[in-house]
CSV table of C-alpha atoms in Angstrom, one decimal:
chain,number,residue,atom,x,y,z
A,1,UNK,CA,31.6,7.2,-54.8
A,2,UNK,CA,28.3,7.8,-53.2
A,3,UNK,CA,24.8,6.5,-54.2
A,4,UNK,CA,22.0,8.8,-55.0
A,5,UNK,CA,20.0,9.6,-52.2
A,6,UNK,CA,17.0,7.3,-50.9
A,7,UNK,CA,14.8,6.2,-48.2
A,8,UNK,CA,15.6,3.4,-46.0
A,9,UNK,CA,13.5,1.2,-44.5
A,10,UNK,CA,14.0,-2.2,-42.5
A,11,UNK,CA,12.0,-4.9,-42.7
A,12,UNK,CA,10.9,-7.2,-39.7
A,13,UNK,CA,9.6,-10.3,-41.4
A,14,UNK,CA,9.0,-11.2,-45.0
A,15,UNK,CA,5.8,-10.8,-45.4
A,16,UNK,CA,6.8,-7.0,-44.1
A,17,UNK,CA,9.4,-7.1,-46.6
A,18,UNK,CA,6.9,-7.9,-49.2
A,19,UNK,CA,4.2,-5.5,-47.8
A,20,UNK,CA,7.3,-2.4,-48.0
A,21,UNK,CA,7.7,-3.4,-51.9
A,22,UNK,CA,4.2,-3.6,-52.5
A,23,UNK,CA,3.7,-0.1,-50.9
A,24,UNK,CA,6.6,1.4,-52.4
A,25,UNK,CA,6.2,0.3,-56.0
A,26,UNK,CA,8.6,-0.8,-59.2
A,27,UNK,CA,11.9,2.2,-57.4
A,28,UNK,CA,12.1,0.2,-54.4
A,29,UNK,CA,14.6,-2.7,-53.9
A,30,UNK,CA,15.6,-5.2,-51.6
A,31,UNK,CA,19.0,-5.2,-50.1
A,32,UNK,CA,20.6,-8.3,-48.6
A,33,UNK,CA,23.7,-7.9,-48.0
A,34,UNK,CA,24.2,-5.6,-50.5
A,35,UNK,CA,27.2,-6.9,-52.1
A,36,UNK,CA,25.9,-6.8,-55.3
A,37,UNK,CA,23.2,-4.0,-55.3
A,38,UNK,CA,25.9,-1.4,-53.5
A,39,UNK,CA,28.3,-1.4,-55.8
A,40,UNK,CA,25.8,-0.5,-58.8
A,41,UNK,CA,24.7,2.3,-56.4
A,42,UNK,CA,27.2,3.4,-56.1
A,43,UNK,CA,28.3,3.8,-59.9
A,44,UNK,CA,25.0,4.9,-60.2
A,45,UNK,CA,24.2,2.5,-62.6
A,46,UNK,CA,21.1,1.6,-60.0
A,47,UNK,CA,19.2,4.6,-58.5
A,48,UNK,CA,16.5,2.9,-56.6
A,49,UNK,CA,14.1,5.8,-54.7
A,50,UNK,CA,13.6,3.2,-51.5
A,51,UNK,CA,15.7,0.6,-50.2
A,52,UNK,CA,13.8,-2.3,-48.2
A,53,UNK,CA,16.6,-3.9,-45.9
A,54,UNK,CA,15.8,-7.6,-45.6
A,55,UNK,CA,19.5,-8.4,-44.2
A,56,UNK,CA,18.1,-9.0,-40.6
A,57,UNK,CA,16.0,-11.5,-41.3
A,58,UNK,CA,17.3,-14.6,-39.2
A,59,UNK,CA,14.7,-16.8,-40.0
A,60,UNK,CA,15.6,-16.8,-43.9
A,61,UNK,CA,19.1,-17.7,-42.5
A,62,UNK,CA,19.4,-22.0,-42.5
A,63,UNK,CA,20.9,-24.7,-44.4
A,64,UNK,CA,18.4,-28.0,-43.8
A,65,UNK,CA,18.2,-31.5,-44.5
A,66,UNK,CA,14.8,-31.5,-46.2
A,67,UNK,CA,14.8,-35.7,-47.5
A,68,UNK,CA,16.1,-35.7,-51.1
A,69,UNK,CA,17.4,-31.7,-51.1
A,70,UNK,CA,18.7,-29.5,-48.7
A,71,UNK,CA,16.8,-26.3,-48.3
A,72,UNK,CA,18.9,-23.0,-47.8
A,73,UNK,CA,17.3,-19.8,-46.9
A,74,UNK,CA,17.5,-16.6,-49.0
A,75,UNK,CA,19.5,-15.0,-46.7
A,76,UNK,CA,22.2,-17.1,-45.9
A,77,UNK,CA,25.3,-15.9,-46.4
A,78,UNK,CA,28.3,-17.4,-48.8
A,79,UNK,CA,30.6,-17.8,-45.5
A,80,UNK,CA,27.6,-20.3,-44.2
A,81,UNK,CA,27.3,-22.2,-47.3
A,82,UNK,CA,30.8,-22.7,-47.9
A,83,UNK,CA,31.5,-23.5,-44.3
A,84,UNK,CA,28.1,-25.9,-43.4
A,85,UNK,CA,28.9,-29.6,-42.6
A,86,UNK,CA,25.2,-30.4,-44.6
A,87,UNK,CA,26.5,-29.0,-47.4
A,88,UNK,CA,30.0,-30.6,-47.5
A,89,UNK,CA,28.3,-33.9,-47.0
A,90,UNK,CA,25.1,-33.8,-49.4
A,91,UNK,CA,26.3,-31.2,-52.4
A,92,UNK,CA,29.4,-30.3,-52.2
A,93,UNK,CA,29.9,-28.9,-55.3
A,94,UNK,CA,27.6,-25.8,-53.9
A,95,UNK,CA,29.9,-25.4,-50.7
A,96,UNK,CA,33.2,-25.5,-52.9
A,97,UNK,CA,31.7,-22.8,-55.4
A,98,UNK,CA,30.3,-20.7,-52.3
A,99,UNK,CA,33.8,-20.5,-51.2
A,100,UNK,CA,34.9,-19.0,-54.4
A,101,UNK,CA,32.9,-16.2,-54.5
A,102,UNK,CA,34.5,-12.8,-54.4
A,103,UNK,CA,36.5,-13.3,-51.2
A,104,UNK,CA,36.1,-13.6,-47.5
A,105,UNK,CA,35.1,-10.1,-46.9
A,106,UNK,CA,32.3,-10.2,-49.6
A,107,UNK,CA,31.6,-14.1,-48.4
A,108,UNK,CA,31.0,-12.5,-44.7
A,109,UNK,CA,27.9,-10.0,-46.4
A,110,UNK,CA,26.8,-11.8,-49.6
A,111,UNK,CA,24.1,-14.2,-49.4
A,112,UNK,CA,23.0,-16.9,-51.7
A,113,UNK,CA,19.6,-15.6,-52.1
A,114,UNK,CA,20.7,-11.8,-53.1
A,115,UNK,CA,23.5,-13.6,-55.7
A,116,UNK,CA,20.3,-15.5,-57.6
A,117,UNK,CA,18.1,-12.7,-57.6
A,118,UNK,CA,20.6,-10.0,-58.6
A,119,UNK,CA,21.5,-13.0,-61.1
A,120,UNK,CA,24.5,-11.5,-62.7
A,121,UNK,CA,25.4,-14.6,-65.2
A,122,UNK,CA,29.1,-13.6,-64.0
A,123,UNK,CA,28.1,-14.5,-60.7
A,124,UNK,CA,29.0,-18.2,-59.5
A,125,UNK,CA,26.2,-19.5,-57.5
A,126,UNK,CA,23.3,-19.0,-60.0
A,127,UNK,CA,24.9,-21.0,-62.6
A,128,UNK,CA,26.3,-23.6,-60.0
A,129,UNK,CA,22.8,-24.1,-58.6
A,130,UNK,CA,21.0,-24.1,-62.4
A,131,UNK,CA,23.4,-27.1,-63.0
A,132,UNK,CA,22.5,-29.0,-59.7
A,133,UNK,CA,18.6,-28.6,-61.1
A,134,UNK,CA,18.1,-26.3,-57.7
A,135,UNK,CA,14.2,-25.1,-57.6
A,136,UNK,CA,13.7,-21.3,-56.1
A,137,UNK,CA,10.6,-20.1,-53.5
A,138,UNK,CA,9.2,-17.1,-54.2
A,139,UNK,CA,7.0,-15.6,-51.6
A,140,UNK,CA,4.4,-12.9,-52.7
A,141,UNK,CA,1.4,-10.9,-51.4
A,142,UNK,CA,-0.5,-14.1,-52.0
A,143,UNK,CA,1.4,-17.3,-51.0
A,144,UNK,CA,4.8,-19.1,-52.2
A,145,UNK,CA,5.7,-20.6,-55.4
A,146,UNK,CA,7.9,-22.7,-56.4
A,147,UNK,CA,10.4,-21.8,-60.1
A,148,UNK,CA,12.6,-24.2,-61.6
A,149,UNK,CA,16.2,-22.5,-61.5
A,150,UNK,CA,16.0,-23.5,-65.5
A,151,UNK,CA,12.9,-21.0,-65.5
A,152,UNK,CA,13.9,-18.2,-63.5
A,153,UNK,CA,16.6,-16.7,-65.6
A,154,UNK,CA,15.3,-14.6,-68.1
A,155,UNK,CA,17.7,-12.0,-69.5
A,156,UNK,CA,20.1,-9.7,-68.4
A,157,UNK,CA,19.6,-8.8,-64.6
A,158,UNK,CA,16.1,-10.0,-64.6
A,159,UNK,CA,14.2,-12.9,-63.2
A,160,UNK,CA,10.7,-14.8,-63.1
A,161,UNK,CA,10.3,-12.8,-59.4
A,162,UNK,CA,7.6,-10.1,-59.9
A,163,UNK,CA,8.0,-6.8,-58.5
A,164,UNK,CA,6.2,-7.7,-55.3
A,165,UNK,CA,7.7,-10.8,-54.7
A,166,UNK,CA,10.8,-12.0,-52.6
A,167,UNK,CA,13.4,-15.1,-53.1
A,168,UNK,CA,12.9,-16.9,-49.5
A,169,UNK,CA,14.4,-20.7,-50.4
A,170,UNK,CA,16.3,-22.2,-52.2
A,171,UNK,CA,15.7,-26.1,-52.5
A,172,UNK,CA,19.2,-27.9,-53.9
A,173,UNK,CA,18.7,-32.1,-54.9
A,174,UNK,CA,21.4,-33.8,-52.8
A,175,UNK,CA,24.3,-34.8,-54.9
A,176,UNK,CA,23.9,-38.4,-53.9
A,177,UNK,CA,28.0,-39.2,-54.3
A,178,UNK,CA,27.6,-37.8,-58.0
A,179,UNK,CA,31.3,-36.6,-58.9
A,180,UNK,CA,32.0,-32.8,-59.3
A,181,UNK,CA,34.1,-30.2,-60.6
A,182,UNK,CA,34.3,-26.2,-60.4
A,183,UNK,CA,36.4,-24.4,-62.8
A,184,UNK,CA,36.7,-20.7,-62.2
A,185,UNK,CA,39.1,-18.6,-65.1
A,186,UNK,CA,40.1,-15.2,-63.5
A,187,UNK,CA,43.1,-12.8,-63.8
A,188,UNK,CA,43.0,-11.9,-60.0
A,189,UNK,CA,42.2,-13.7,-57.3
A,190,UNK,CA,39.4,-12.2,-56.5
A,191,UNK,CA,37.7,-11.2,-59.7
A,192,UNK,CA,34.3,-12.9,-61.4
A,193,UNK,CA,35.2,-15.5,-63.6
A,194,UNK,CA,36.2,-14.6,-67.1
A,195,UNK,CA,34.3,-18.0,-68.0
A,196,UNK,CA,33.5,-20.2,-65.1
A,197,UNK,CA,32.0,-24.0,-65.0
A,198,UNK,CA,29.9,-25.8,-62.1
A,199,UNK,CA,29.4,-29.7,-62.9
A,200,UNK,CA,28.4,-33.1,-61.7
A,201,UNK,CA,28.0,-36.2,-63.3
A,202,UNK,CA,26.5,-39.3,-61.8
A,203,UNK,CA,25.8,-42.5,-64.0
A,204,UNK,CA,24.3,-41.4,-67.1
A,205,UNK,CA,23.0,-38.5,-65.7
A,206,UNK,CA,25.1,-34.7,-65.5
A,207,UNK,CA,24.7,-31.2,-65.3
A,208,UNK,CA,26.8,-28.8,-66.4
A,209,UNK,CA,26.5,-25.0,-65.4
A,210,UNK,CA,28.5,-22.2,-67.2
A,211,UNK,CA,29.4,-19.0,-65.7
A,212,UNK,CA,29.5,-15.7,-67.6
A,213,UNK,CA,28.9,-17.1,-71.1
A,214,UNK,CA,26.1,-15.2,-72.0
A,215,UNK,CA,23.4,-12.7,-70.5
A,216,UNK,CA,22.2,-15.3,-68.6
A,217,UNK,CA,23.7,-18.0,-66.8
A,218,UNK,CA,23.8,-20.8,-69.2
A,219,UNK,CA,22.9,-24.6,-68.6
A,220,UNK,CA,25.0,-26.6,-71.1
A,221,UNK,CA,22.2,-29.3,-71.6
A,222,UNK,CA,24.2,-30.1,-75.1
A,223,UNK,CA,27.1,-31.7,-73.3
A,224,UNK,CA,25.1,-33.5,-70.7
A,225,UNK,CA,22.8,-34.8,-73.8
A,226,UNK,CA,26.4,-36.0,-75.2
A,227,UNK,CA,27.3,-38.0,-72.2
A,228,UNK,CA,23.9,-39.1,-71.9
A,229,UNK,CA,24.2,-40.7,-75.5
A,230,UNK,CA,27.3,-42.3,-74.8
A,231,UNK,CA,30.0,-39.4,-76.4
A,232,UNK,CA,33.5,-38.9,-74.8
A,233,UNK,CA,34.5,-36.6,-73.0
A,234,UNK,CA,36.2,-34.7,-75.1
A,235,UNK,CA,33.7,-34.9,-77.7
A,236,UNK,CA,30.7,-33.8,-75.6
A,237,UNK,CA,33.1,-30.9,-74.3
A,238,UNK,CA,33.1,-29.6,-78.0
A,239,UNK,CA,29.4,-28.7,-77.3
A,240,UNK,CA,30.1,-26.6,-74.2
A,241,UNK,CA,29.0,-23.3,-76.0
A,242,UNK,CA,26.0,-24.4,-78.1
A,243,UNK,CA,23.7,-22.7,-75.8
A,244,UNK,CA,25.5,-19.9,-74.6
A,245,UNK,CA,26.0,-16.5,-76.2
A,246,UNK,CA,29.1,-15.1,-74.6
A,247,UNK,CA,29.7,-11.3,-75.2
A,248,UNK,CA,33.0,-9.0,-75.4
A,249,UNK,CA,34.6,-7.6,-72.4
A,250,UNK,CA,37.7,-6.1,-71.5
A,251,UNK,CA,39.1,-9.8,-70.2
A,252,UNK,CA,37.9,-11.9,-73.2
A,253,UNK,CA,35.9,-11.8,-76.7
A,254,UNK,CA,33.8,-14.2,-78.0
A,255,UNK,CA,35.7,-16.4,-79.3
A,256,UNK,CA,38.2,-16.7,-76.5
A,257,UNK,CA,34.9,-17.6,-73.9
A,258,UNK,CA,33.9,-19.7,-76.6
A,259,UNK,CA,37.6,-21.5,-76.3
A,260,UNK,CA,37.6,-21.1,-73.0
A,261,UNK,CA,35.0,-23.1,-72.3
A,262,UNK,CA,35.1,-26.0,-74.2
A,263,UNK,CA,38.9,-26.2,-72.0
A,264,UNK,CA,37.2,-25.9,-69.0
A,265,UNK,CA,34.0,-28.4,-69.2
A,266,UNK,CA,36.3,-31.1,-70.6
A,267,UNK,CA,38.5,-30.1,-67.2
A,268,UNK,CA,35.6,-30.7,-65.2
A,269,UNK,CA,34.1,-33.5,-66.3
A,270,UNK,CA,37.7,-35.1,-66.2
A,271,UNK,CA,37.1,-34.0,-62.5
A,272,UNK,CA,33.6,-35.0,-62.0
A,273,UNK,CA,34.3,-38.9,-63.3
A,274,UNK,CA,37.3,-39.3,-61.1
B,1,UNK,CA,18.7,8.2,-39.9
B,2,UNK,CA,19.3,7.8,-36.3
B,3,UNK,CA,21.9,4.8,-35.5
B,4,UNK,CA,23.7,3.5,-32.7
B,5,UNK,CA,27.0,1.4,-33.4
B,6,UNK,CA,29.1,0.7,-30.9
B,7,UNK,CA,32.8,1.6,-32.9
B,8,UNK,CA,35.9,0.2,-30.6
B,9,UNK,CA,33.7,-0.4,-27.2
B,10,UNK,CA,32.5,3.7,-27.6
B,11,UNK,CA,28.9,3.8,-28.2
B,12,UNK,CA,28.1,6.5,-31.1
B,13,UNK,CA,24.5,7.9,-31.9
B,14,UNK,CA,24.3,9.7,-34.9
B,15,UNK,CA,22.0,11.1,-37.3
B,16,UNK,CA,23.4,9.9,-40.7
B,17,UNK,CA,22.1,9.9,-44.4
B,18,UNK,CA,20.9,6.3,-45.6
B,19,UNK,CA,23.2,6.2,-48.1
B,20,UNK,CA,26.3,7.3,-46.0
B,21,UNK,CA,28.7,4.1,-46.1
B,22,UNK,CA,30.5,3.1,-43.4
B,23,UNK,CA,33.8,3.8,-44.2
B,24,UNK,CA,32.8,7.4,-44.8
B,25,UNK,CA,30.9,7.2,-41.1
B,26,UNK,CA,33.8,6.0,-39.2
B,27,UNK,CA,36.1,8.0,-41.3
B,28,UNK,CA,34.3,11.7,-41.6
B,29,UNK,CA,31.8,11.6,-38.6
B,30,UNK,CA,34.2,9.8,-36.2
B,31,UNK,CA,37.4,10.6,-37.0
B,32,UNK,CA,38.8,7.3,-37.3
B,33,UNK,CA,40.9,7.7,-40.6
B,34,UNK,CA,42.8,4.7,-39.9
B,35,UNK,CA,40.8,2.8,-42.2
B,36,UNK,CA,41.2,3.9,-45.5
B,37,UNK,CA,39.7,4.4,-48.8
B,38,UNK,CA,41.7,2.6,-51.6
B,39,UNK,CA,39.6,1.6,-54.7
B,40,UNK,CA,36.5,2.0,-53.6
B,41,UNK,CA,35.1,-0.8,-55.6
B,42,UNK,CA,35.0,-3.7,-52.8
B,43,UNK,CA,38.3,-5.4,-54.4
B,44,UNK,CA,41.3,-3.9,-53.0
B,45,UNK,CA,40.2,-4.5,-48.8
B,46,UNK,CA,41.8,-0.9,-48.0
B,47,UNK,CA,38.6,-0.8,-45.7
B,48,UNK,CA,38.7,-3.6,-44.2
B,49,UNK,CA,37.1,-3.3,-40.8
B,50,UNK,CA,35.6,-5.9,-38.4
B,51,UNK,CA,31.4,-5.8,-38.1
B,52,UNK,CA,30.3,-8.3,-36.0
B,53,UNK,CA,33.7,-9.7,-35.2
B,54,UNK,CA,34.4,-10.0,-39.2
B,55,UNK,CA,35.8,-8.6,-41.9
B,56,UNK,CA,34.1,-6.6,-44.3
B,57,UNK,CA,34.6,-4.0,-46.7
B,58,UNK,CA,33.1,-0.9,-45.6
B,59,UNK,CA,33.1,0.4,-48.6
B,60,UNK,CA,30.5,-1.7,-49.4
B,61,UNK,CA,28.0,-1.0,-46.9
B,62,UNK,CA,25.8,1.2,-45.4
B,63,UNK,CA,26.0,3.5,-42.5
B,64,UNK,CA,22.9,1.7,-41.5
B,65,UNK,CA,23.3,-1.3,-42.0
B,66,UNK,CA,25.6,-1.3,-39.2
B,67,UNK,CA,22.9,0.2,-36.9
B,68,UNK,CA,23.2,-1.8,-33.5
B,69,UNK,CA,26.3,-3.6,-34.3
B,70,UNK,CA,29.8,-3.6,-33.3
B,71,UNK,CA,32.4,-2.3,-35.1
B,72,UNK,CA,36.2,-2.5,-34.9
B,73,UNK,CA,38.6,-0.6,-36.5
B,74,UNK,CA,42.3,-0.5,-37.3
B,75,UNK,CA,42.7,2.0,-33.7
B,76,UNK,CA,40.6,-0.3,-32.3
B,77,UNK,CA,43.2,-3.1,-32.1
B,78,UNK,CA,45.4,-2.2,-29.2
B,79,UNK,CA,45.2,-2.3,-25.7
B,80,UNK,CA,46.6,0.1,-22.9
B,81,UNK,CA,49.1,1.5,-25.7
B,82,UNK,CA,50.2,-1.9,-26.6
B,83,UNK,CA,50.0,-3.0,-30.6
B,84,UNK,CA,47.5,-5.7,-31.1
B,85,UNK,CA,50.0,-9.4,-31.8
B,86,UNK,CA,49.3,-9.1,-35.6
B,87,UNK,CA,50.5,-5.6,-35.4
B,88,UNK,CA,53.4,-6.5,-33.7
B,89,UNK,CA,53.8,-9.4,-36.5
B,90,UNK,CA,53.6,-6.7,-39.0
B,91,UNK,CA,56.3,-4.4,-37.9
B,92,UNK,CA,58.5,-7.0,-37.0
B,93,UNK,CA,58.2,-8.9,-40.5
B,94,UNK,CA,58.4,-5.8,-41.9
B,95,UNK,CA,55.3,-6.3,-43.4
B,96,UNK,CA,54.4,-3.1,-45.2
B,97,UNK,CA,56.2,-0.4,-47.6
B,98,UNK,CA,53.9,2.5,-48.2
B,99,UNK,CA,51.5,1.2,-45.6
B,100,UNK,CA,47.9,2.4,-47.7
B,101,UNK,CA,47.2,-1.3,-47.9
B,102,UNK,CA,48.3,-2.1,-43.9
B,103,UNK,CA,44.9,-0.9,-41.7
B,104,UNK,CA,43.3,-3.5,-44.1
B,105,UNK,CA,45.5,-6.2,-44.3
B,106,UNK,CA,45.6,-6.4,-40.8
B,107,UNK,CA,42.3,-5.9,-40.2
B,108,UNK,CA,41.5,-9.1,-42.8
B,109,UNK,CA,44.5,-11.1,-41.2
B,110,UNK,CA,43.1,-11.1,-37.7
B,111,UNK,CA,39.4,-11.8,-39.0
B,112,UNK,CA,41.4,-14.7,-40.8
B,113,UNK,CA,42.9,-16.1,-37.6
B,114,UNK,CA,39.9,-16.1,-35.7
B,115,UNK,CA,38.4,-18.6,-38.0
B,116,UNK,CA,41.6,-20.4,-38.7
B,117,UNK,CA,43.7,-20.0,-35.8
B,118,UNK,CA,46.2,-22.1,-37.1
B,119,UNK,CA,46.4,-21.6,-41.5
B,120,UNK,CA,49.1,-23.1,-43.7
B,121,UNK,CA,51.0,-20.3,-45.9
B,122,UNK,CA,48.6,-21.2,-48.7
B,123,UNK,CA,45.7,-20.9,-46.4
B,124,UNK,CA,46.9,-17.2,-45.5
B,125,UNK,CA,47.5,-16.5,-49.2
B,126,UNK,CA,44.1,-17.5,-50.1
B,127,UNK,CA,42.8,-15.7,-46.8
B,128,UNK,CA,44.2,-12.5,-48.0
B,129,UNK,CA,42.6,-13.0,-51.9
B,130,UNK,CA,40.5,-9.5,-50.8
B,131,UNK,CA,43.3,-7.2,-50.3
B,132,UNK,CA,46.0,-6.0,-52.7
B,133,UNK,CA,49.1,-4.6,-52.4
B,134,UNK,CA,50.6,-2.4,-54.8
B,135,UNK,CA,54.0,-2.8,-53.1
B,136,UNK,CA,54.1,-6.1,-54.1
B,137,UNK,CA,54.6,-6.6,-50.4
B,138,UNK,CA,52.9,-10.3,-50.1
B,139,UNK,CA,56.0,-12.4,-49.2
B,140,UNK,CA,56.4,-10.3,-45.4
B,141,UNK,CA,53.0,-10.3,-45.1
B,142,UNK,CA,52.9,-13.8,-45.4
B,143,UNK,CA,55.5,-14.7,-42.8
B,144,UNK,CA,53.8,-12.1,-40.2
B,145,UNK,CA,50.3,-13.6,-40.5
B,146,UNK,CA,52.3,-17.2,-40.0
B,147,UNK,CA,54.3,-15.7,-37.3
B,148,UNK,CA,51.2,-14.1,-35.7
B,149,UNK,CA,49.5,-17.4,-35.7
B,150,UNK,CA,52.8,-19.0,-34.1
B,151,UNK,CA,52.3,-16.8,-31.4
B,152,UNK,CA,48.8,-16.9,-30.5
């Protein structure tokens, strides 16, 4: 399968990156590392007139202790996350999910900044970072700004970025020793989850992420408001789909996600208070 | 687009169309059908090839985006006529039945080593989650990544 034809361009810096958009209008798009854009290129399914490659930009490559979060640049790739000693030591439950994204060949191209932009709710690392209250930087023609992940995802493939803006950070609260949990349901090893769930739990305080239960991924702020007022486990698990709208597939229906995730968050926060 | 990628230590200049993937630029403008084209949906690793020293699937990128990189293919691996160790591993495990899968496997398993030089058999399994074989073959390829890493 072959993409459509369409101009390349590379940029050198960001703010050329966000000049090249700017120029080129609402058919351009930036590529990353392409590992989710590509493949709807090349079903066709995208058929953007320019590409804008941002992959070479270095300096949107880091993972840094910033105080109380670490700050990861936009273009750091899923090997990086899930290998980075920061990480492993401060959240831990983003390394672990990094390293369960796709496999090592896709974890070698795909970054953590084209995964929340392209925000596929199937995908693991915006739901994982919506549960650990991550904020996102969004650089424009004008200046940075700052979204709450619990802002930024507004429907189906589409964000709070604007047309002329670019994801260059994103900030993640260290975990502080909170206890955590990833649950990922596939068929094969490699697949997106059918239903997946990213949580953490730390006093009275949790989050709880969930992973292709809707057209958006889905902050389960039912269960954490369970714990929070003193339910069970098991009880607050019961909630796991009040805010999500899960949708048929070939792998599941409704009523299976629905099932599957009450399993799973109870599994997790078993897990998480360990 | 003009690009320069340096494919198994020969430097290549070529005029290609943006959207030309890899696979289909080492494949169709080189030559070098070793790697091959299995689902073409970046899940089965058929294309597994090295950029940069790592595994990726080139089915899943760009002609371009490989612009001033290195690439290495499955006839990149051996020197001076001799197989490459994992090679080696892989006939002597008898590692393969139809062989479509093989270019890549190999090609994942030495990118594997390189940044585990020493993995447990689960640590292979999971290494290899990006490339299927329909052979069922998983068991010798197993034991010739282990026995690769032995030998190393």
């Amino acid at each position: 399968m072959i993409p459509a034809a369409f101009d390349y361009v590379r940029a050198g810096s960001a703010e050329e990156a966000i000049s090249l958009i700017g120029e080129h209008g609402e058919d351009a798009k930036f590529i990353a590392g392409g590992h989710s854009l590509l493949p709807l290129m090349k079903l066709r399914l995208a058929q953007p007139s320019v590409l804008v490659d941002i992959g070479r930009l270095s300096d949107l490559s880091y993972i840094r202790d910033a105080g109380d979060h670490i700050a990861i640049g936009a273009m750091t790739r899923h090997m990086d996350i899930e290998k980075s000693p920061v990480l492993a030591e401060h959240v831990p439950l983003l390394a672990h999910a990094a390293g369960h994204v796709g496999d090592p060949q896709v974890r070698h191209r795909g970054t953590i900044g084209g995964s929340i932009a392209h925000s596929d709710a199937a995908s693991d690392l915006p739901a994982t970072t919506l549960a650990l209250g991550a904020t996102y930087v969004a650089q424009g023609p004008n200046g940075t700004r700052e979204i709450a992940a619990a802002d930024f995802f507004q429907g189906f493939l589409t964000t709070a970025l604007a047309a002329d803006e670019m994801l260059t950070e994103i900030r993640v609260p260290k975990m502080n020793g909170a206890g955590w949990s990833f649950q990922k349901f596939n068929r094969r090893a490699q697949d997106w989850a059918i239903v997946g769930v990213a949580a953490w739990r730390r006093n009275g305080e949790s989050g709880v992420g969930l992973v292709n239960m809707g057209s958006v991924p889905i902050l389960a702020t039912s269960v954490s408001s369970a714990l929070a007022s003193g339910a069970s486990i098991a009880d607050a698990a019961e909630q796991a789909a009040a805010e999500a709208d899960p949708q048929n597939d070939l792998n599941a229906s409704p009523e299976y996600r629905v099932h599957l995730a009450k399993v799973l968050v109870r599994r997790a926060l078993e897990e998480a208070s360990k | 687009m003009q690009i320069r990628v340096t494919v198994n230590g020969t430097v290549h200049e070529s005029d290609v169309e943006p959207r030309t993937l890899l696979v289909h630029y080492v494949r169709e403008v080189l030559g070098l059908t070793g790697t091959n084209i299995g689902c073409d949906t970046s899940s089965c690793g058929a294309c597994s090839l090295h950029l940069d020293g790592e595994a990726v699937k080139s089915c899943t990128v760009l002609a371009v985006q490989a612009d001033g990189c290195e690439v290495t293919t499955i006839e990149g691996l051996a020197t001076d006529g001799e197989m490459h160790p994992m090679q080696q591993a892989f006939m002597q495990n008898h590692a393969l039945q139809c062989g479509y899968c093989t270019p890549g496997m190999v090609m994942a398993a030495t990118s594997l080593l390189k940044e585990n030089p020493n993995p447990t058999e689960a640590e292979v399994r999971i290494g290899l989650e990006g490339n299927l074989c329909r052979c069922t073959g998983y068991h010798n390829i197993v034991q010739a990544v282990l026995s690769a890493a032995g030998g190393q």
